[in-house]
mmCIF file of C-alpha atoms and ligand atoms in Angstrom:
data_model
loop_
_atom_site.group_PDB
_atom_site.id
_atom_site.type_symbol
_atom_site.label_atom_id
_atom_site.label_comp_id
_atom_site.label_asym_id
_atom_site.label_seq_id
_atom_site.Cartn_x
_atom_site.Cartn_y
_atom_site.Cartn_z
ATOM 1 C CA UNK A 6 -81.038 -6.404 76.389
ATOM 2 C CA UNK A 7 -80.745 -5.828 73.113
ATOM 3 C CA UNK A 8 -80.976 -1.978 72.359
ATOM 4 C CA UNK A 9 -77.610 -0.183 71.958
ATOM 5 C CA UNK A 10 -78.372 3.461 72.948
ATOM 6 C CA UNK A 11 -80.267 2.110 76.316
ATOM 7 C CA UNK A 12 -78.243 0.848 79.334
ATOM 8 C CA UNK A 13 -79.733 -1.339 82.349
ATOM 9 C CA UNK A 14 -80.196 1.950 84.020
ATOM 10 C CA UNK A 15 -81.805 3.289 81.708
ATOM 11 C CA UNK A 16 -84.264 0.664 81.803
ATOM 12 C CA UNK A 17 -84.381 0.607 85.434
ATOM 13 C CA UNK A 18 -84.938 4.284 85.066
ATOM 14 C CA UNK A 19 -88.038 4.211 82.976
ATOM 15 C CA UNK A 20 -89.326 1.301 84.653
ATOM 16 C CA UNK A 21 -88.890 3.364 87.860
ATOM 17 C CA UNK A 22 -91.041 6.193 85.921
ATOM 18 C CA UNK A 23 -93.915 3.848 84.782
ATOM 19 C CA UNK A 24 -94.146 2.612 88.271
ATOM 20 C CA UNK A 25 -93.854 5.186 90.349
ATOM 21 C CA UNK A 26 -97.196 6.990 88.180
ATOM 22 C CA UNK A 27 -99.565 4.029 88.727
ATOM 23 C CA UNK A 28 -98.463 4.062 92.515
ATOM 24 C CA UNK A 29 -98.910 8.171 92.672
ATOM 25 C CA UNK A 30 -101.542 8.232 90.416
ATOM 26 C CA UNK A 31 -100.078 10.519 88.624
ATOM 27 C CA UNK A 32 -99.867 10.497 84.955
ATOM 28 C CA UNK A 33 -97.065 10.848 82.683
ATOM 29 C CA UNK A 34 -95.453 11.722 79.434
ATOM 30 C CA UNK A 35 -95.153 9.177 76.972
ATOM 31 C CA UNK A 36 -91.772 7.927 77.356
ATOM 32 C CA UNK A 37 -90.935 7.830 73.575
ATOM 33 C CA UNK A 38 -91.374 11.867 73.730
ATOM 34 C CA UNK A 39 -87.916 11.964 75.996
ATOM 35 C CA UNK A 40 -86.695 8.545 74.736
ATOM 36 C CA UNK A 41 -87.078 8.314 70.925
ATOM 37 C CA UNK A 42 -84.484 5.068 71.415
ATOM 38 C CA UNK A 43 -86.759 3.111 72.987
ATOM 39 C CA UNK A 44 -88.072 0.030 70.721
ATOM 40 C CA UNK A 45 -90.201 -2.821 71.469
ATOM 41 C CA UNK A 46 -87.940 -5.358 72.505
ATOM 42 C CA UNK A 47 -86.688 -2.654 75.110
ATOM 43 C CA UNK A 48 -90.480 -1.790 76.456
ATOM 44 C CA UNK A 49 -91.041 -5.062 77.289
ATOM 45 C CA UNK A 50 -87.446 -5.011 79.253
ATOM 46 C CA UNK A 51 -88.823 -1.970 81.112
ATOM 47 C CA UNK A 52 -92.384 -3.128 81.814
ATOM 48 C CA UNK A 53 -90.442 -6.569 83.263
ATOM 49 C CA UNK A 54 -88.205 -4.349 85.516
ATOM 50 C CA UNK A 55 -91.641 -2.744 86.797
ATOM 51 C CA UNK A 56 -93.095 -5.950 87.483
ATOM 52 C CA UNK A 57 -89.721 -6.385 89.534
ATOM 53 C CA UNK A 58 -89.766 -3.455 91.393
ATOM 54 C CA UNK A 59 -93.782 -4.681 92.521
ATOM 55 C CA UNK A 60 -92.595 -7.847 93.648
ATOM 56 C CA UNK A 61 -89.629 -6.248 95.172
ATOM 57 C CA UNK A 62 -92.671 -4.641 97.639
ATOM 58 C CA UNK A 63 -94.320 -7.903 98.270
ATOM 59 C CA UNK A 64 -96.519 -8.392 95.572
ATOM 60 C CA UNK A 65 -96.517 -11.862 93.725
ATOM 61 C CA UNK A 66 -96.608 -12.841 89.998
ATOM 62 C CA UNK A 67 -100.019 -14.598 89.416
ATOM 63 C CA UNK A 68 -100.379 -14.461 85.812
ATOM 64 C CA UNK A 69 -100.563 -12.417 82.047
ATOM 65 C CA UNK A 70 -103.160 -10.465 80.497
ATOM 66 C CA UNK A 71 -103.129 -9.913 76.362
ATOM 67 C CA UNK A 72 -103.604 -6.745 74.866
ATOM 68 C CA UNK A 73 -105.341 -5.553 71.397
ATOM 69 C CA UNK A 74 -106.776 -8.630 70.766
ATOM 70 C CA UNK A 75 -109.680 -7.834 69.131
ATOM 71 C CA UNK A 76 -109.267 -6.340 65.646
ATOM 72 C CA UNK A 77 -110.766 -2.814 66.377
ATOM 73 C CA UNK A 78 -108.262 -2.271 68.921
ATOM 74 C CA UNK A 79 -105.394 -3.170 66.339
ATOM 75 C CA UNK A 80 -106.966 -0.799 64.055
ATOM 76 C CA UNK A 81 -107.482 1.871 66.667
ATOM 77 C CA UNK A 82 -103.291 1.508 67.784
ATOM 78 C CA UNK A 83 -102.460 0.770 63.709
ATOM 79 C CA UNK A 84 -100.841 -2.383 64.942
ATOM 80 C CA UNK A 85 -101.321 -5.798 63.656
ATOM 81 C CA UNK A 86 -100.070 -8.031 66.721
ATOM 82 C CA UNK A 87 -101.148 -8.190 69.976
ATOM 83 C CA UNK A 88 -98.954 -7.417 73.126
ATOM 84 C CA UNK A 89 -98.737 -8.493 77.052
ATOM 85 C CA UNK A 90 -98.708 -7.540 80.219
ATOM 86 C CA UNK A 91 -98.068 -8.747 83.604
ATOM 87 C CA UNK A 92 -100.242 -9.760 86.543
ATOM 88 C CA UNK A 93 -99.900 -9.417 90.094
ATOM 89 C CA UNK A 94 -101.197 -10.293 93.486
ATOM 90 C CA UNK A 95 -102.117 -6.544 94.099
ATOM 91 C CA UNK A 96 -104.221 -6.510 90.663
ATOM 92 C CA UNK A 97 -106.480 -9.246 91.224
ATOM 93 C CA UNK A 98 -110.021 -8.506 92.775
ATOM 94 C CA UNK A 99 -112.528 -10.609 94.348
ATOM 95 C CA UNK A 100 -115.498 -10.947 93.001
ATOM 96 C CA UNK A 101 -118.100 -7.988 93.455
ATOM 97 C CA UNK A 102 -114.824 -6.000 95.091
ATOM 98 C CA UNK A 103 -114.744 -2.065 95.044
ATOM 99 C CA UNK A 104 -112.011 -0.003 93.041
ATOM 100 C CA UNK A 105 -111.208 3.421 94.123
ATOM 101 C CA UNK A 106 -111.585 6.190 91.126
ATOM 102 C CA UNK A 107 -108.877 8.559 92.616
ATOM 103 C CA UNK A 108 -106.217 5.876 92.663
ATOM 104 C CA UNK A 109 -106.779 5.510 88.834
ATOM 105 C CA UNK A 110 -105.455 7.649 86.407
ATOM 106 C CA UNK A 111 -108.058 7.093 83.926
ATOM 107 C CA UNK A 112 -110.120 3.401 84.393
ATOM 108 C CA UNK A 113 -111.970 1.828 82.028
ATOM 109 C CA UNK A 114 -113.564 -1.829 81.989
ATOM 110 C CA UNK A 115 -113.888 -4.725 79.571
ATOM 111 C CA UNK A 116 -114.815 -8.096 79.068
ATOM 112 C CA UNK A 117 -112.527 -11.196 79.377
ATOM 113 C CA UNK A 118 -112.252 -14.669 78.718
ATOM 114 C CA UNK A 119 -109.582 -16.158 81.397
ATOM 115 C CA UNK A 120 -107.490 -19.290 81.608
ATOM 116 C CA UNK A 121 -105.614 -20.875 84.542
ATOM 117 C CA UNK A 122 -102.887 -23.210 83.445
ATOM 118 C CA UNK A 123 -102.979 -26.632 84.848
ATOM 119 C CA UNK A 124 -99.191 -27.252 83.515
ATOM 120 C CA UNK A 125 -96.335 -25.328 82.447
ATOM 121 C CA UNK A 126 -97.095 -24.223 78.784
ATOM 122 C CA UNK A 127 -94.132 -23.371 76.459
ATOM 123 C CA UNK A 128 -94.197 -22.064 73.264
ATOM 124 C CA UNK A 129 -93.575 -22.435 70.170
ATOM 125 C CA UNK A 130 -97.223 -23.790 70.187
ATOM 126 C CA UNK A 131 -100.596 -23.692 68.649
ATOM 127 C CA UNK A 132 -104.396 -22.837 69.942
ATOM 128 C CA UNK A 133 -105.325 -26.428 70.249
ATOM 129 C CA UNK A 134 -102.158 -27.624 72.193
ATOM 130 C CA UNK A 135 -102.065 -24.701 74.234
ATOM 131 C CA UNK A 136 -105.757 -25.884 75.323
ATOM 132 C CA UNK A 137 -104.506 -28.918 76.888
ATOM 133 C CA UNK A 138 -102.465 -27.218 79.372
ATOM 134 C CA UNK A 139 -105.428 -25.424 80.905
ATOM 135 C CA UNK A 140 -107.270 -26.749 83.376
ATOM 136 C CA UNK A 141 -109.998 -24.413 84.323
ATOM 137 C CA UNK A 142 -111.911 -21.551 82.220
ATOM 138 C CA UNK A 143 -113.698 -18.170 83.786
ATOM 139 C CA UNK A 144 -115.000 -14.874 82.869
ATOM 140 C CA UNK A 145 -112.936 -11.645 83.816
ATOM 141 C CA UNK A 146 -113.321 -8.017 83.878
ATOM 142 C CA UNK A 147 -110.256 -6.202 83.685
ATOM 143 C CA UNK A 148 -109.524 -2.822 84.534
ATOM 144 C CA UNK A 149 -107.278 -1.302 82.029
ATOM 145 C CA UNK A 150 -105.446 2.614 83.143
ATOM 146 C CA UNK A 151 -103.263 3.699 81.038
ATOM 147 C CA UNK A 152 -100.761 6.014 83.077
ATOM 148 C CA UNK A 153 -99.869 8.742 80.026
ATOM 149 C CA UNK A 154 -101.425 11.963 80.301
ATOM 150 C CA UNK A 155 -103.968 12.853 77.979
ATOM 151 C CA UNK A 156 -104.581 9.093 76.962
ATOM 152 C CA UNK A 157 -101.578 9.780 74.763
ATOM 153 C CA UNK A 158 -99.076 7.237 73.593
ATOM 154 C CA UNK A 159 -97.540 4.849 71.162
ATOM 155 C CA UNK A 160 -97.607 0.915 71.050
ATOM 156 C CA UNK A 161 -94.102 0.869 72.669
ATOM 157 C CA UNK A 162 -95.340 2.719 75.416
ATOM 158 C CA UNK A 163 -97.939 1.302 76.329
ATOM 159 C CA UNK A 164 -95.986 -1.967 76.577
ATOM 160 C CA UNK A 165 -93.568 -0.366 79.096
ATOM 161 C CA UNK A 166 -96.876 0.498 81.334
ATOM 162 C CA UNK A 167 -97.461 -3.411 81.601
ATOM 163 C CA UNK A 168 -100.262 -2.923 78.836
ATOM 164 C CA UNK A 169 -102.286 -0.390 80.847
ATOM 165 C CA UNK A 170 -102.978 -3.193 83.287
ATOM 166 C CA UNK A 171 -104.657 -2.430 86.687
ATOM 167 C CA UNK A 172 -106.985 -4.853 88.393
ATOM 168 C CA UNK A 173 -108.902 -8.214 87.545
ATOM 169 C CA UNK A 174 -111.671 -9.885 88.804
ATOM 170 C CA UNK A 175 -112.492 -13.556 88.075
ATOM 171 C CA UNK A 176 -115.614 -15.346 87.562
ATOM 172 C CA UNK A 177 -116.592 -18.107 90.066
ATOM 173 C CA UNK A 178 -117.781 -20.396 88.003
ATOM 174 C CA UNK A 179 -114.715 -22.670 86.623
ATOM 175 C CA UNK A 180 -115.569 -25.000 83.386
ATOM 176 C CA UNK A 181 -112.982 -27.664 81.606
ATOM 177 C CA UNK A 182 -112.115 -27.432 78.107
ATOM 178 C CA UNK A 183 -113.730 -30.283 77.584
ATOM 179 C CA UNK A 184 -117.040 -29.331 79.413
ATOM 180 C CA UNK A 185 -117.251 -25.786 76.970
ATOM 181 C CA UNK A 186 -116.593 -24.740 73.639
ATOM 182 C CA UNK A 187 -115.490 -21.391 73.625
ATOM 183 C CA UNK A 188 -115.447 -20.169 70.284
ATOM 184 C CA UNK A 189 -118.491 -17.819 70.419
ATOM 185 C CA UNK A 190 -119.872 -17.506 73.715
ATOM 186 C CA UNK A 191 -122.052 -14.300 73.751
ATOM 187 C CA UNK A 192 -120.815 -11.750 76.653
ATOM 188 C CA UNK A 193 -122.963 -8.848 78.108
ATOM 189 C CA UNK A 194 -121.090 -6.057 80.309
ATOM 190 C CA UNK A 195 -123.821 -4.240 82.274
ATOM 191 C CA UNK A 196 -122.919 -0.988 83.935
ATOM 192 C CA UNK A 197 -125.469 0.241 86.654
ATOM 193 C CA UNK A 198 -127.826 -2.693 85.590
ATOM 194 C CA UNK A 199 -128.189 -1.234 81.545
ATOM 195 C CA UNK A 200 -126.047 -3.058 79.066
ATOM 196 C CA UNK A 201 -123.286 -0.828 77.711
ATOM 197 C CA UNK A 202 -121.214 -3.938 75.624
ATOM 198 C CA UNK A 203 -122.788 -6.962 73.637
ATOM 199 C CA UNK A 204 -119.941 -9.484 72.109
ATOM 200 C CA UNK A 205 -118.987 -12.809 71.644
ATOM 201 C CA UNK A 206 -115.357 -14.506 72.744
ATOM 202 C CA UNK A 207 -115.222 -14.592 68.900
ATOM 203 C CA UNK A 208 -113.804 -11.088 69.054
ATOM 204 C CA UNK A 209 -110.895 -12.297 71.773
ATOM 205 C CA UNK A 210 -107.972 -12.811 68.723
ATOM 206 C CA UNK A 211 -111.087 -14.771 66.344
ATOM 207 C CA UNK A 212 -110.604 -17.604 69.197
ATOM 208 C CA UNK A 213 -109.258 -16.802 72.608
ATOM 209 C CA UNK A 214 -107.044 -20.128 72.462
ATOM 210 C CA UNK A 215 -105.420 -18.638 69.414
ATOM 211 C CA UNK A 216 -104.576 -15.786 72.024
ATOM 212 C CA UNK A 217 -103.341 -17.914 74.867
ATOM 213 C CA UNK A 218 -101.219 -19.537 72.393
ATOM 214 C CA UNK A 219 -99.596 -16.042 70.591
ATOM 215 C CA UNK A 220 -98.964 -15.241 74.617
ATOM 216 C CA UNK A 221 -96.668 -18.169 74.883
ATOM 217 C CA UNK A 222 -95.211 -18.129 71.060
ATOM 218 C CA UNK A 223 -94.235 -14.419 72.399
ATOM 219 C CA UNK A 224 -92.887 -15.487 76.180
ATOM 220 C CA UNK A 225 -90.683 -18.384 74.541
ATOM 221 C CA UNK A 226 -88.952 -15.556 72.342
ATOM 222 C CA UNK A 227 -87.737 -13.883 75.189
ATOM 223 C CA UNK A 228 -87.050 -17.258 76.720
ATOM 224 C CA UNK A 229 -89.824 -17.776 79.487
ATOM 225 C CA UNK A 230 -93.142 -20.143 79.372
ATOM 226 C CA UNK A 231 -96.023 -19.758 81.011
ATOM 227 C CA UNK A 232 -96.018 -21.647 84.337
ATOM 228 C CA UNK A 233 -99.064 -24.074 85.855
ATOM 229 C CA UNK A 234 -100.866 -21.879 87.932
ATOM 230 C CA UNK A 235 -100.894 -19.016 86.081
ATOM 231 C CA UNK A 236 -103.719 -16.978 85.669
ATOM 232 C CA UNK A 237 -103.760 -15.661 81.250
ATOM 233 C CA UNK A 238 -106.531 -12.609 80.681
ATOM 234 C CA UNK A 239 -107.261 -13.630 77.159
ATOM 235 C CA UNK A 240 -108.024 -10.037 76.190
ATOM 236 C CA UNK A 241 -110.977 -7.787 75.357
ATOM 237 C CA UNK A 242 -114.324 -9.280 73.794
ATOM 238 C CA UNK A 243 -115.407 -5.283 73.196
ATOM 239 C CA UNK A 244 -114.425 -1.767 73.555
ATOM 240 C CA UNK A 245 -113.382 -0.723 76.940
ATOM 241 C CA UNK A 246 -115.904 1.368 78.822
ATOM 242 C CA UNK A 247 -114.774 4.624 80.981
ATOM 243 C CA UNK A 248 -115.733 4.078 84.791
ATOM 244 C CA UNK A 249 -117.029 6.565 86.703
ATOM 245 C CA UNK A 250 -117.506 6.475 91.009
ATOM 246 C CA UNK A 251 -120.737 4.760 91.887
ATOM 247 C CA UNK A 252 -120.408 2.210 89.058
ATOM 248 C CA UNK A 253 -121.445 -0.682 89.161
ATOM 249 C CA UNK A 254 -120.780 -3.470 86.343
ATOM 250 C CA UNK A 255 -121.339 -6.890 85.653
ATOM 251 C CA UNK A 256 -120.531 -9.162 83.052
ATOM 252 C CA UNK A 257 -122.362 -12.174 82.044
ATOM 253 C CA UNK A 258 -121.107 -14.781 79.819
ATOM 254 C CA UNK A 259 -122.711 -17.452 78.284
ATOM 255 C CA UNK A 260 -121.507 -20.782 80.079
ATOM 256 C CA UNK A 261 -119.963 -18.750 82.789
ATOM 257 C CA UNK A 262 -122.118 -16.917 84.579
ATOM 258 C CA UNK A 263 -121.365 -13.664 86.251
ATOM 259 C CA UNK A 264 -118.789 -11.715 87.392
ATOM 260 C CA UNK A 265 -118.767 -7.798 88.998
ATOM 261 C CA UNK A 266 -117.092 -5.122 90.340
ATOM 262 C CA UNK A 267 -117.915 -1.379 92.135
ATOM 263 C CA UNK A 268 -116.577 1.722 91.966
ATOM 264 C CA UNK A 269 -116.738 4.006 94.887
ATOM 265 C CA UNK A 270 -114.786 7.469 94.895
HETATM 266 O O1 0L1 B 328 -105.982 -4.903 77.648
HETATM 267 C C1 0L1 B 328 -105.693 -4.288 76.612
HETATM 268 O O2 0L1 B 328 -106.261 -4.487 75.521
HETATM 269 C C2 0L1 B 328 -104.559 -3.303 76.663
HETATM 270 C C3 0L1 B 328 -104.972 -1.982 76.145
HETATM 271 C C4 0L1 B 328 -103.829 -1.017 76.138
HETATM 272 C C5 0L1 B 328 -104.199 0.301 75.586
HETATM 273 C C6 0L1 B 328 -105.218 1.002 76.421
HETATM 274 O O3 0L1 B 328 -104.939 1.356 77.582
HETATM 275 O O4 0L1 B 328 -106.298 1.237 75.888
HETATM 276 MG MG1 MG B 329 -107.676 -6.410 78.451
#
């Protein structure tokens, strides 16, 4: 803990805040409004003493999700790096699952590119070696619901809301590294059967083994690595879309087939 003006209870405090909205539902002021103090370095301490209090119920760490990987996201926050989240047992879907609307502050959906480590994978390290510690590849949608009222906040708060994250579903079809390349595999995100977002894992950080590699250069500065097992959303191949009850989406990605999820009320 690094920030003067903000104690442990502080931290625990906020964290207590962030959490307690995505389990009411209830959306809340950005914390930098009340809590000018809090930096970057201190976010991430709150959004890991969320993740605490979630495991503290039962729920178990399964992986990490990147955030404003694709470069009109950075533009849209007027950042230039992208940030993390957590992932828990409670997040993650199964395929063609149902989501309720009313426990969601304000959904929206987008594409992903997912990686499940086959070994521990500590940074500092690059796209290429980070590749070699993965041992299977998928396609994701993620569910991203930012708890701030209004859609309103700055970078540092959306770090302390675990980057917005909500739920996850994975693809079933697993490839190697070896068996695909990656680098631009177009990605189609139907809602309700009509396509609403056309991209290619291009647009996941220009290569999303660059991300999974900026995930664990930024873990190993806080002095954790990613462990085998772990589940890394590389981040979003387009624009998130708003969900609405009855909606149904799929995405299809080149390589990887399909994966879906519902939305009932
Ligand atoms: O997954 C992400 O790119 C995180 C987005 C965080 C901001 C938002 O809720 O739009
Ligand atoms: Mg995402």
């Amino acid at each position: 803990m690094s920030n003067p003006t903000l104690s442990e209870a502080d931290i625990e405090s906020l964290a207590e805040v962030v959490d307690t909205a995505a389990l009411q539902t209830a959306p809340i002021p950005m914390l930098t409004a009340a809590t000018p103090a809090l930096d970057l370095d201190t976010a991430y301490d709150v959004q890991r003493a969320s993740i605490e209090r979630r495991l503290t119920r039962g729920e178990e760490l399964v992986g990490m999700k990147m955030g404003l990987t694709s470069r009109a996201k950075m533009e849209q926050m007027g950042v230039h790096n992208p940030i993390y989240g957590h992932l828990t047992s409670s997040m993650l879907l199964d395929d063609g699952d149902a989501i309720s609307h009313s426990e969601h502050c304000h959904p929206r959906v987008e594409p992903e590119i997912a990686f499940i480590l086959g070994e521990d994978l500590q940074g500092p390290t690059t796209a290429a070696h980070a590749m070699m510690h993965v041992s299977g590849i998928c396609s994701a949608l993620e569910v991203i619901d930012s708890r701030y009222e209004n859609f309103k906040f700055t970078l540092i708060d959306v770090v302390a809301d675990n980057a917005s994250s909500s739920h996850f579903v994975l693809g079933n079809t697993v490839r190697s590294v070896e068996d695909l390349d990656i680098s631009n595999l177009g990605m189609v995100m139907q809602v309700n059967g009509k396509p609403v977002q056309v991209g290619s894992s291009a647009a996941i950080y220009e290569h999303p083994a660059r991300s999974l590699a900026a995930l664990a250069n930024m873990v190993a500065e806080r002095g954790e690595y990613l462990p085998a097992g772990f589940i890394v959303l590389a981040g979003g191949a387009t624009a998130a879309v708003a969900l609405q009850p009855g909606d149904n989406v799929t995405l299809k990605a080149e390589g990887l087939g399909t994966c879906s999820l519902t939305v009932k009320d």
